[in-house]
Amino acid sequence: MNDSPGWATPGSDPSDGERPGAPTDRPASDGPKWSAEQPPAGQWTSPAPGQAPPPQDPPPQPQQGQGWEQHPGQYGGQYGQYGYPGQYGGQYGYPGGPGQWGQPPAAKPGVIPLRPLGLGEILDGAVATMRSHWRSVLPITLVVATVVQVLSLLTQKYAMGDLAVAGESGTDIDEAVNDIVVALGALVGIGFLAALGGIVATAMLTMIYSRAVLGTTSTVSAAWRESRPQLLRLFGLTLLMGLGAILLGAVLLAPGLIAEDPGLFAVGAIVMFPLITWLWIKFSLASPALMLERSTVFKALGRSSKLVQGTWWRIFGITLLTNIITGIVSAIIVWPLTIVGMAVYGGGLAGLEDGTASTAWGALVLSGIGSIIAQTIVMPILAGVTVLLYVDQRIRREGLDLELARAAGIENYGTTGG
């Protein structure tokens, strides 16, 4: 079975909503392996508005002693008024609810159905992958979260602890400034390592989710092997986007700072946040495009811009909702352990007043454990939603579902032949 999806950039740029390779373009065949059975050819015709379709062929006669309403028929369902509904239960024999015309259910070889996705299906696909492929997903996020939290704990204990002691003892200005510089340097270093670990985890999770869409499992070693060639480019993409946001903020805020004008500074801030948010969503699909299409940094940015075009608000809403949900989950896990640690090991009210409660070993350890658990759960959900949004947009615009079906071994998916 060919389990490699067609992630490569398509040769043409179809218009929005246009899906190439429509079923009418394809020859009839023996029927898809994963698709539902289609009604026999010529059995149904399109009804006139407000009028039920008459039967074109007489239905098979029931066996002696059985009425129409009891005859099980070829497909296991009872014969309806104008024909047999088969296994789907529709009144006129076509898939859908009683008395309704609909489309056959989409094939679902993996965690999502191969058709345009709704919000619930995207969130469910991200969670389902983490649940069913936990042997591959959780070790990656657990290792990254543990390394980052251990380094963060040490930084908070020593660098931030020295700041608290310096402020309490009233040391001279030079030593205080030196402690602040050291602490800030340590925090920047931890932030850099956290970003690096997040990049590695995102790259590997992207490969795992791309396989989960096809219903195949990817091991940690396989995910690393597939993602490693693109890691430097992914790092460059992340760095470019971060520097771009910083540069944009500096350009918009600098006039107010230079002129020492609070009003001008406020105007710059008001313009900056919506603009950065717009760019963030516009390029939010660049990471999966870079990894799965094996493209360059600037091509990935262009691909994301093209895929997001016309659906910015939808992607913004799904991304925002995902971040709110994961933020609530993280808070539920982290804050109780942090409060208990500070109350039990932080020296009580005195420790809370002088700021030493947050740097006590017990408080730091419990807070770190909570953060490790939260990141292990949250990180794959965030990465999974981004990957599934990318897949969804390519299904909507480029008919990627047909390519994925072929890669999953579903023969003749999307044909009209019986």
XYZ file of C-alpha atoms in Angstrom, residues 79-401:
323
model
C -38.297 -1.328 0.922
C -39.483 2.234 1.005
C -42.302 3.929 -0.845
C -40.431 4.406 -4.130
C -37.605 1.984 -3.849
C -35.344 0.333 -1.387
C -33.276 2.496 0.928
C -30.655 -0.168 1.472
C -28.402 0.157 4.495
C -28.802 3.936 4.816
C -32.467 4.146 5.733
C -33.414 7.040 3.450
C -37.009 7.143 2.219
C -36.078 7.122 -1.463
C -33.170 4.784 -1.176
C -30.413 7.425 -1.217
C -28.081 7.962 1.747
C -29.329 10.519 4.214
C -32.093 10.972 6.736
C -35.619 9.710 6.119
C -37.130 11.509 3.168
C -33.911 13.389 2.411
C -31.417 13.333 -0.407
C -27.779 13.402 0.605
C -24.253 12.336 -0.267
C -22.666 9.039 0.711
C -20.582 9.175 3.890
C -16.948 10.064 3.267
C -14.242 7.495 3.750
C -12.395 7.718 7.056
C -9.204 5.679 6.914
C -7.692 7.625 9.817
C -8.677 10.195 12.418
C -10.716 12.440 10.091
C -13.196 11.852 7.267
C -11.806 12.695 3.835
C -13.978 15.733 3.150
C -14.120 19.364 4.302
C -13.998 19.384 8.093
C -16.048 21.171 10.707
C -14.765 22.654 13.954
C -15.733 19.620 16.008
C -14.059 17.219 13.572
C -10.805 19.199 13.671
C -10.706 19.240 17.480
C -11.796 15.612 17.677
C -9.142 14.587 15.145
C -6.410 16.282 17.180
C -7.526 14.607 20.410
C -8.149 11.245 18.711
C -4.619 11.192 17.312
C -3.145 11.916 20.720
C -5.291 9.164 22.235
C -4.793 6.464 19.608
C -1.128 7.247 18.810
C -0.012 8.109 22.333
C 3.055 5.877 22.114
C 4.429 8.222 19.457
C 2.944 11.555 20.562
C 3.408 11.632 24.329
C 7.119 10.675 24.478
C 7.985 13.614 22.208
C 6.050 16.215 24.176
C 7.005 14.714 27.531
C 10.742 14.891 26.803
C 10.537 18.453 25.477
C 8.357 19.643 28.362
C 10.585 17.981 30.973
C 13.824 19.454 29.627
C 12.330 22.941 29.360
C 10.787 22.841 32.835
C 13.932 21.536 34.537
C 15.980 24.361 33.030
C 13.248 26.855 33.901
C 13.123 25.587 37.475
C 16.874 26.013 37.917
C 16.709 29.505 36.442
C 13.893 30.539 38.770
C 15.621 29.057 41.784
C 19.029 30.646 41.325
C 18.743 33.641 38.986
C 15.373 34.881 40.216
C 16.181 33.861 43.792
C 19.297 36.058 43.704
C 17.134 38.959 42.543
C 14.784 38.531 45.496
C 17.677 38.340 47.971
C 19.375 41.369 46.401
C 16.212 43.443 46.620
C 15.678 42.425 50.232
C 19.227 43.045 51.477
C 19.568 46.464 49.857
C 22.762 45.847 47.894
C 24.269 48.636 45.829
C 23.046 49.657 42.389
C 25.839 47.970 40.413
C 25.224 44.553 41.952
C 21.462 44.901 41.513
C 21.858 45.803 37.838
C 24.246 42.895 37.365
C 21.756 40.498 38.949
C 18.981 41.808 36.714
C 21.128 41.377 33.594
C 22.047 37.829 34.607
C 18.418 36.962 35.316
C 17.210 38.411 32.029
C 19.962 36.605 30.145
C 18.974 33.337 31.788
C 15.324 33.899 30.911
C 16.203 34.665 27.286
C 18.303 31.502 27.138
C 15.468 29.423 28.581
C 13.062 30.992 26.107
C 15.389 30.129 23.238
C 15.714 26.513 24.377
C 11.946 26.275 24.859
C 11.395 27.593 21.343
C 13.948 25.153 19.959
C 12.290 22.239 21.743
C 8.899 23.400 20.516
C 10.176 23.512 16.945
C 11.496 19.958 17.142
C 8.283 18.719 18.753
C 6.120 20.523 16.187
C 8.103 19.063 13.294
C 7.807 15.505 14.585
C 4.151 15.871 15.555
C 3.364 17.174 12.082
C 4.670 13.940 10.581
C 2.720 11.825 13.072
C -0.517 13.672 12.336
C 0.003 13.396 8.589
C 0.217 9.626 8.972
C -2.746 9.515 11.354
C -4.905 11.092 8.627
C -4.160 8.017 6.494
C -4.770 5.595 9.357
C -1.115 4.580 9.695
C 1.080 4.760 12.776
C 4.407 6.570 12.847
C 7.025 5.743 15.451
C 9.140 8.343 17.198
C 12.213 7.314 15.226
C 10.316 7.468 11.929
C 8.915 10.897 12.785
C 12.413 12.142 13.591
C 13.834 10.681 10.383
C 11.124 12.305 8.247
C 11.241 15.699 9.948
C 15.003 16.101 10.364
C 15.739 17.367 6.801
C 13.364 20.316 7.315
C 14.301 21.265 10.889
C 16.711 24.048 9.944
C 14.158 25.561 7.582
C 11.466 25.327 10.256
C 13.795 27.062 12.695
C 14.451 29.756 10.093
C 10.707 30.155 9.508
C 10.030 30.544 13.234
C 12.912 32.979 13.651
C 11.802 35.037 10.651
C 8.238 35.308 11.910
C 9.412 36.256 15.410
C 11.831 38.886 14.179
C 9.203 40.217 11.808
C 6.755 40.706 14.685
C 9.433 42.452 16.773
C 10.463 44.716 13.886
C 6.858 45.599 13.118
C 6.229 46.470 16.755
C 9.364 48.594 16.906
C 8.395 50.534 13.772
C 4.915 51.278 15.100
C 5.905 52.100 18.696
C 9.192 53.913 18.100
C 7.648 57.261 16.997
C 5.719 57.557 20.253
C 8.760 56.627 22.337
C 11.078 59.016 20.508
C 8.624 61.897 20.688
C 7.673 60.968 24.258
C 4.060 61.297 23.209
C 1.682 58.887 25.041
C -1.066 59.495 22.490
C 1.155 58.612 19.536
C 2.428 55.557 21.405
C -1.163 54.433 22.087
C -2.057 54.820 18.408
C 0.947 52.681 17.445
C -0.076 50.007 19.950
C -3.683 50.032 18.711
C -2.490 49.493 15.137
C 0.190 46.954 16.089
C -1.908 44.286 17.799
C -4.550 43.790 15.058
C -1.862 43.857 12.369
C 0.289 41.256 14.132
C -2.798 39.098 14.707
C -3.731 39.336 11.021
C -0.218 38.311 9.947
C -0.125 35.520 12.546
C -3.243 33.887 11.101
C -2.220 34.625 7.516
C 0.996 32.632 7.983
C -0.314 30.128 10.549
C -0.279 27.242 8.030
C 3.301 27.887 6.913
C 4.749 25.314 9.320
C 2.791 22.264 8.015
C 3.248 23.525 4.446
C 7.016 23.683 4.996
C 7.222 20.232 6.564
C 4.780 18.279 4.394
C 5.488 19.878 1.029
C 9.262 19.968 1.615
C 9.281 23.598 0.515
C 11.458 26.570 1.377
C 10.691 29.216 3.984
C 9.333 31.826 1.595
C 7.365 29.296 -0.459
C 5.771 28.025 2.764
C 4.765 31.572 3.687
C 3.253 32.036 0.239
C 1.381 28.734 0.464
C -0.067 29.647 3.859
C -1.169 33.032 2.579
C -2.925 31.415 -0.394
C -4.619 28.716 1.695
C -5.853 31.195 4.319
C -7.116 33.703 1.744
C -10.869 34.095 1.953
C -11.189 32.044 5.165
C -9.206 34.222 7.580
C -12.017 34.633 10.076
C -12.798 30.926 10.171
C -9.179 29.968 10.827
C -8.856 32.793 13.353
C -11.934 31.557 15.228
C -10.767 27.938 15.324
C -7.242 28.928 16.371
C -8.500 31.307 19.059
C -10.942 28.749 20.445
C -8.213 26.095 20.522
C -5.878 28.402 22.443
C -8.640 29.285 24.913
C -9.452 25.618 25.522
C -5.810 24.607 25.944
C -5.193 27.642 28.174
C -8.050 26.610 30.463
C -6.772 23.021 30.561
C -3.269 24.235 31.450
C -4.588 26.530 34.187
C -6.662 23.726 35.699
C -3.561 21.534 35.924
C -0.863 24.069 36.859
C -2.463 26.538 39.236
C -3.713 24.136 41.941
C -0.261 22.536 42.219
C 1.414 25.950 42.237
C -0.856 27.278 44.993
C -0.401 24.146 47.108
C 3.378 24.305 46.669
C 3.562 27.969 47.651
C 1.241 27.460 50.636
C 2.993 24.347 51.980
C 6.632 25.012 51.102
C 6.717 28.794 50.585
C 6.844 29.911 54.195
C 3.221 30.953 54.516
C 2.123 34.588 54.352
C 5.608 35.850 55.084
C 6.964 34.085 52.031
C 4.172 35.472 49.862
C 4.877 39.011 51.088
C 8.620 39.015 50.453
C 8.398 37.021 47.200
C 10.418 34.013 48.389
C 7.443 31.639 48.307
C 7.638 31.293 44.520
C 11.352 30.342 44.655
C 11.094 27.638 47.335
C 12.119 24.200 46.138
C 8.793 22.543 46.948
C 6.781 25.232 45.191
C 9.026 25.125 42.132
C 8.927 21.332 41.906
C 5.128 21.114 42.165
C 4.690 23.954 39.687
C 7.160 22.291 37.320
C 5.321 18.960 37.530
C 2.060 20.695 36.702
C 3.649 22.502 33.756
C 5.137 19.264 32.408
C 1.753 17.525 32.527
C -0.008 20.509 30.942
C 2.488 20.922 28.103
C 2.504 17.193 27.407
C -1.259 17.349 26.853
C -1.592 20.777 25.256
C 1.324 20.744 22.805
C 0.007 17.916 20.584
C -3.480 19.447 20.498
C -2.149 22.799 19.269
C 0.093 21.130 16.685
C -2.677 18.774 15.588
C -5.233 21.522 15.027
C -2.744 23.424 12.858
C -1.986 20.350 10.735
C -5.666 19.457 10.341
C -6.508 23.047 9.396
C -3.873 22.785 6.666
C -5.344 19.463 5.461
C -8.862 20.902 5.570
C -7.912 23.942 3.501
C -6.207 21.794 0.864
C -9.244 19.506 0.722
C -11.498 22.510 0.182
C -9.317 24.200 -2.432
C -7.284 21.462 -4.114
C -9.185 18.191 -3.732
C -6.529 16.712 -1.452
C -9.061 14.178 -0.170
